[in-house]
Amino acid sequence: MKKLAAFALAATIATPALSGALVDPIVEPEIIIEEAATSSSAGFLIPILLLVLIGAALSGGNNTPNQL
């Protein structure tokens, strides 16, 4: 009887220790660093300015007086 009581006591004491955690493990979230996107209007600015300069050069390049 003493052996049975000792076994029952040992089984009740050891069971929670062997059963695993009752609380979910704490997992730290993965940190993702995302670089800021550049403005898309900067890609169109240089070609538009180039077209404006070419148009101005073609339209205002005639400074010679008209000869009849």
PDB file of C-alpha atoms in Angstrom:
ATOM      1  CA  MET A   1       0.000   0.000   0.000  1.00  0.00           C
ATOM      2  CA  LYS A   2       2.877   2.345   0.786  1.00  0.00           C
ATOM      3  CA  LYS A   3       4.388   1.629  -2.617  1.00  0.00           C
ATOM      4  CA  LEU A   4       1.084   2.391  -4.343  1.00  0.00           C
ATOM      5  CA  ALA A   5       0.693   5.658  -2.428  1.00  0.00           C
ATOM      6  CA  ALA A   6       4.286   6.654  -3.182  1.00  0.00           C
ATOM      7  CA  PHE A   7       3.787   5.815  -6.871  1.00  0.00           C
ATOM      8  CA  ALA A   8       0.529   7.808  -7.030  1.00  0.00           C
ATOM      9  CA  LEU A   9       2.179  10.776  -5.303  1.00  0.00           C
ATOM     10  CA  ALA A  10       5.174  10.622  -7.640  1.00  0.00           C
ATOM     11  CA  ALA A  11       2.903  10.344 -10.687  1.00  0.00           C
ATOM     12  CA  THR A  12       0.848  13.399  -9.703  1.00  0.00           C
ATOM     13  CA  ILE A  13       3.934  15.473  -8.958  1.00  0.00           C
ATOM     14  CA  ALA A  14       5.824  14.456 -12.119  1.00  0.00           C
ATOM     15  CA  THR A  15       2.898  14.685 -14.570  1.00  0.00           C
ATOM     16  CA  PRO A  16       2.711  18.497 -14.921  1.00  0.00           C
ATOM     17  CA  ALA A  17       6.482  18.696 -15.293  1.00  0.00           C
ATOM     18  CA  LEU A  18       6.477  16.225 -18.157  1.00  0.00           C
ATOM     19  CA  SER A  19       3.333  17.369 -19.931  1.00  0.00           C
ATOM     20  CA  GLY A  20       4.812  20.457 -21.541  1.00  0.00           C
ATOM     21  CA  ALA A  21       4.015  24.113 -21.262  1.00  0.00           C
ATOM     22  CA  LEU A  22       0.498  25.372 -20.687  1.00  0.00           C
ATOM     23  CA  VAL A  23       1.359  28.759 -22.165  1.00  0.00           C
ATOM     24  CA  ASP A  24       2.218  29.309 -25.807  1.00  0.00           C
ATOM     25  CA  PRO A  25       5.899  30.034 -26.356  1.00  0.00           C
ATOM     26  CA  ILE A  26       6.833  33.675 -26.816  1.00  0.00           C
ATOM     27  CA  VAL A  27       8.013  34.224 -30.373  1.00  0.00           C
ATOM     28  CA  GLU A  28       9.421  37.614 -31.259  1.00  0.00           C
ATOM     29  CA  PRO A  29       8.058  39.017 -34.534  1.00  0.00           C
ATOM     30  CA  GLU A  30      10.444  39.237 -37.448  1.00  0.00           C
ATOM     31  CA  ILE A  31      11.449  42.819 -38.144  1.00  0.00           C
ATOM     32  CA  ILE A  32      11.280  43.745 -41.827  1.00  0.00           C
ATOM     33  CA  ILE A  33      12.913  47.003 -42.880  1.00  0.00           C
ATOM     34  CA  GLU A  34      11.492  48.353 -46.096  1.00  0.00           C
ATOM     35  CA  GLU A  35      13.198  51.167 -47.939  1.00  0.00           C
ATOM     36  CA  ALA A  36      11.059  54.089 -48.963  1.00  0.00           C
ATOM     37  CA  ALA A  37      10.114  54.126 -52.629  1.00  0.00           C
ATOM     38  CA  THR A  38      11.407  56.988 -54.714  1.00  0.00           C
ATOM     39  CA  SER A  39       9.041  59.352 -56.418  1.00  0.00           C
ATOM     40  CA  SER A  40       8.053  58.242 -59.911  1.00  0.00           C
ATOM     41  CA  SER A  41       7.664  61.836 -61.146  1.00  0.00           C
ATOM     42  CA  ALA A  42      11.450  62.331 -61.025  1.00  0.00           C
ATOM     43  CA  GLY A  43      11.855  59.924 -63.940  1.00  0.00           C
ATOM     44  CA  PHE A  44       9.600  62.037 -66.172  1.00  0.00           C
ATOM     45  CA  LEU A  45      10.994  65.432 -65.206  1.00  0.00           C
ATOM     46  CA  ILE A  46      14.265  65.284 -67.143  1.00  0.00           C
ATOM     47  CA  PRO A  47      12.777  64.145 -70.499  1.00  0.00           C
ATOM     48  CA  ILE A  48      10.014  66.775 -70.292  1.00  0.00           C
ATOM     49  CA  LEU A  49      12.542  69.547 -69.609  1.00  0.00           C
ATOM     50  CA  LEU A  50      14.663  68.288 -72.503  1.00  0.00           C
ATOM     51  CA  LEU A  51      11.674  68.432 -74.873  1.00  0.00           C
ATOM     52  CA  VAL A  52      10.826  71.960 -73.716  1.00  0.00           C
ATOM     53  CA  LEU A  53      14.399  73.122 -74.333  1.00  0.00           C
ATOM     54  CA  ILE A  54      14.497  71.540 -77.789  1.00  0.00           C
ATOM     55  CA  GLY A  55      11.130  73.113 -78.668  1.00  0.00           C
ATOM     56  CA  ALA A  56      12.305  76.527 -77.492  1.00  0.00           C
ATOM     57  CA  ALA A  57      15.518  76.235 -79.495  1.00  0.00           C
ATOM     58  CA  LEU A  58      13.649  75.273 -82.673  1.00  0.00           C
ATOM     59  CA  SER A  59      10.981  77.958 -82.421  1.00  0.00           C
ATOM     60  CA  GLY A  60      13.111  80.946 -81.445  1.00  0.00           C
ATOM     61  CA  GLY A  61      16.267  80.404 -83.439  1.00  0.00           C
ATOM     62  CA  ASN A  62      15.493  82.712 -86.408  1.00  0.00           C
ATOM     63  CA  ASN A  63      16.788  86.229 -85.634  1.00  0.00           C
ATOM     64  CA  THR A  64      17.763  87.321 -89.146  1.00  0.00           C
ATOM     65  CA  PRO A  65      15.804  90.220 -90.713  1.00  0.00           C
ATOM     66  CA  ASN A  66      13.378  89.426 -93.519  1.00  0.00           C
ATOM     67  CA  GLN A  67      14.686  90.420 -96.939  1.00  0.00           C
ATOM     68  CA  LEU A  68      12.224  91.222 -99.695  1.00  0.00           C
TER      69      LEU A  68
END
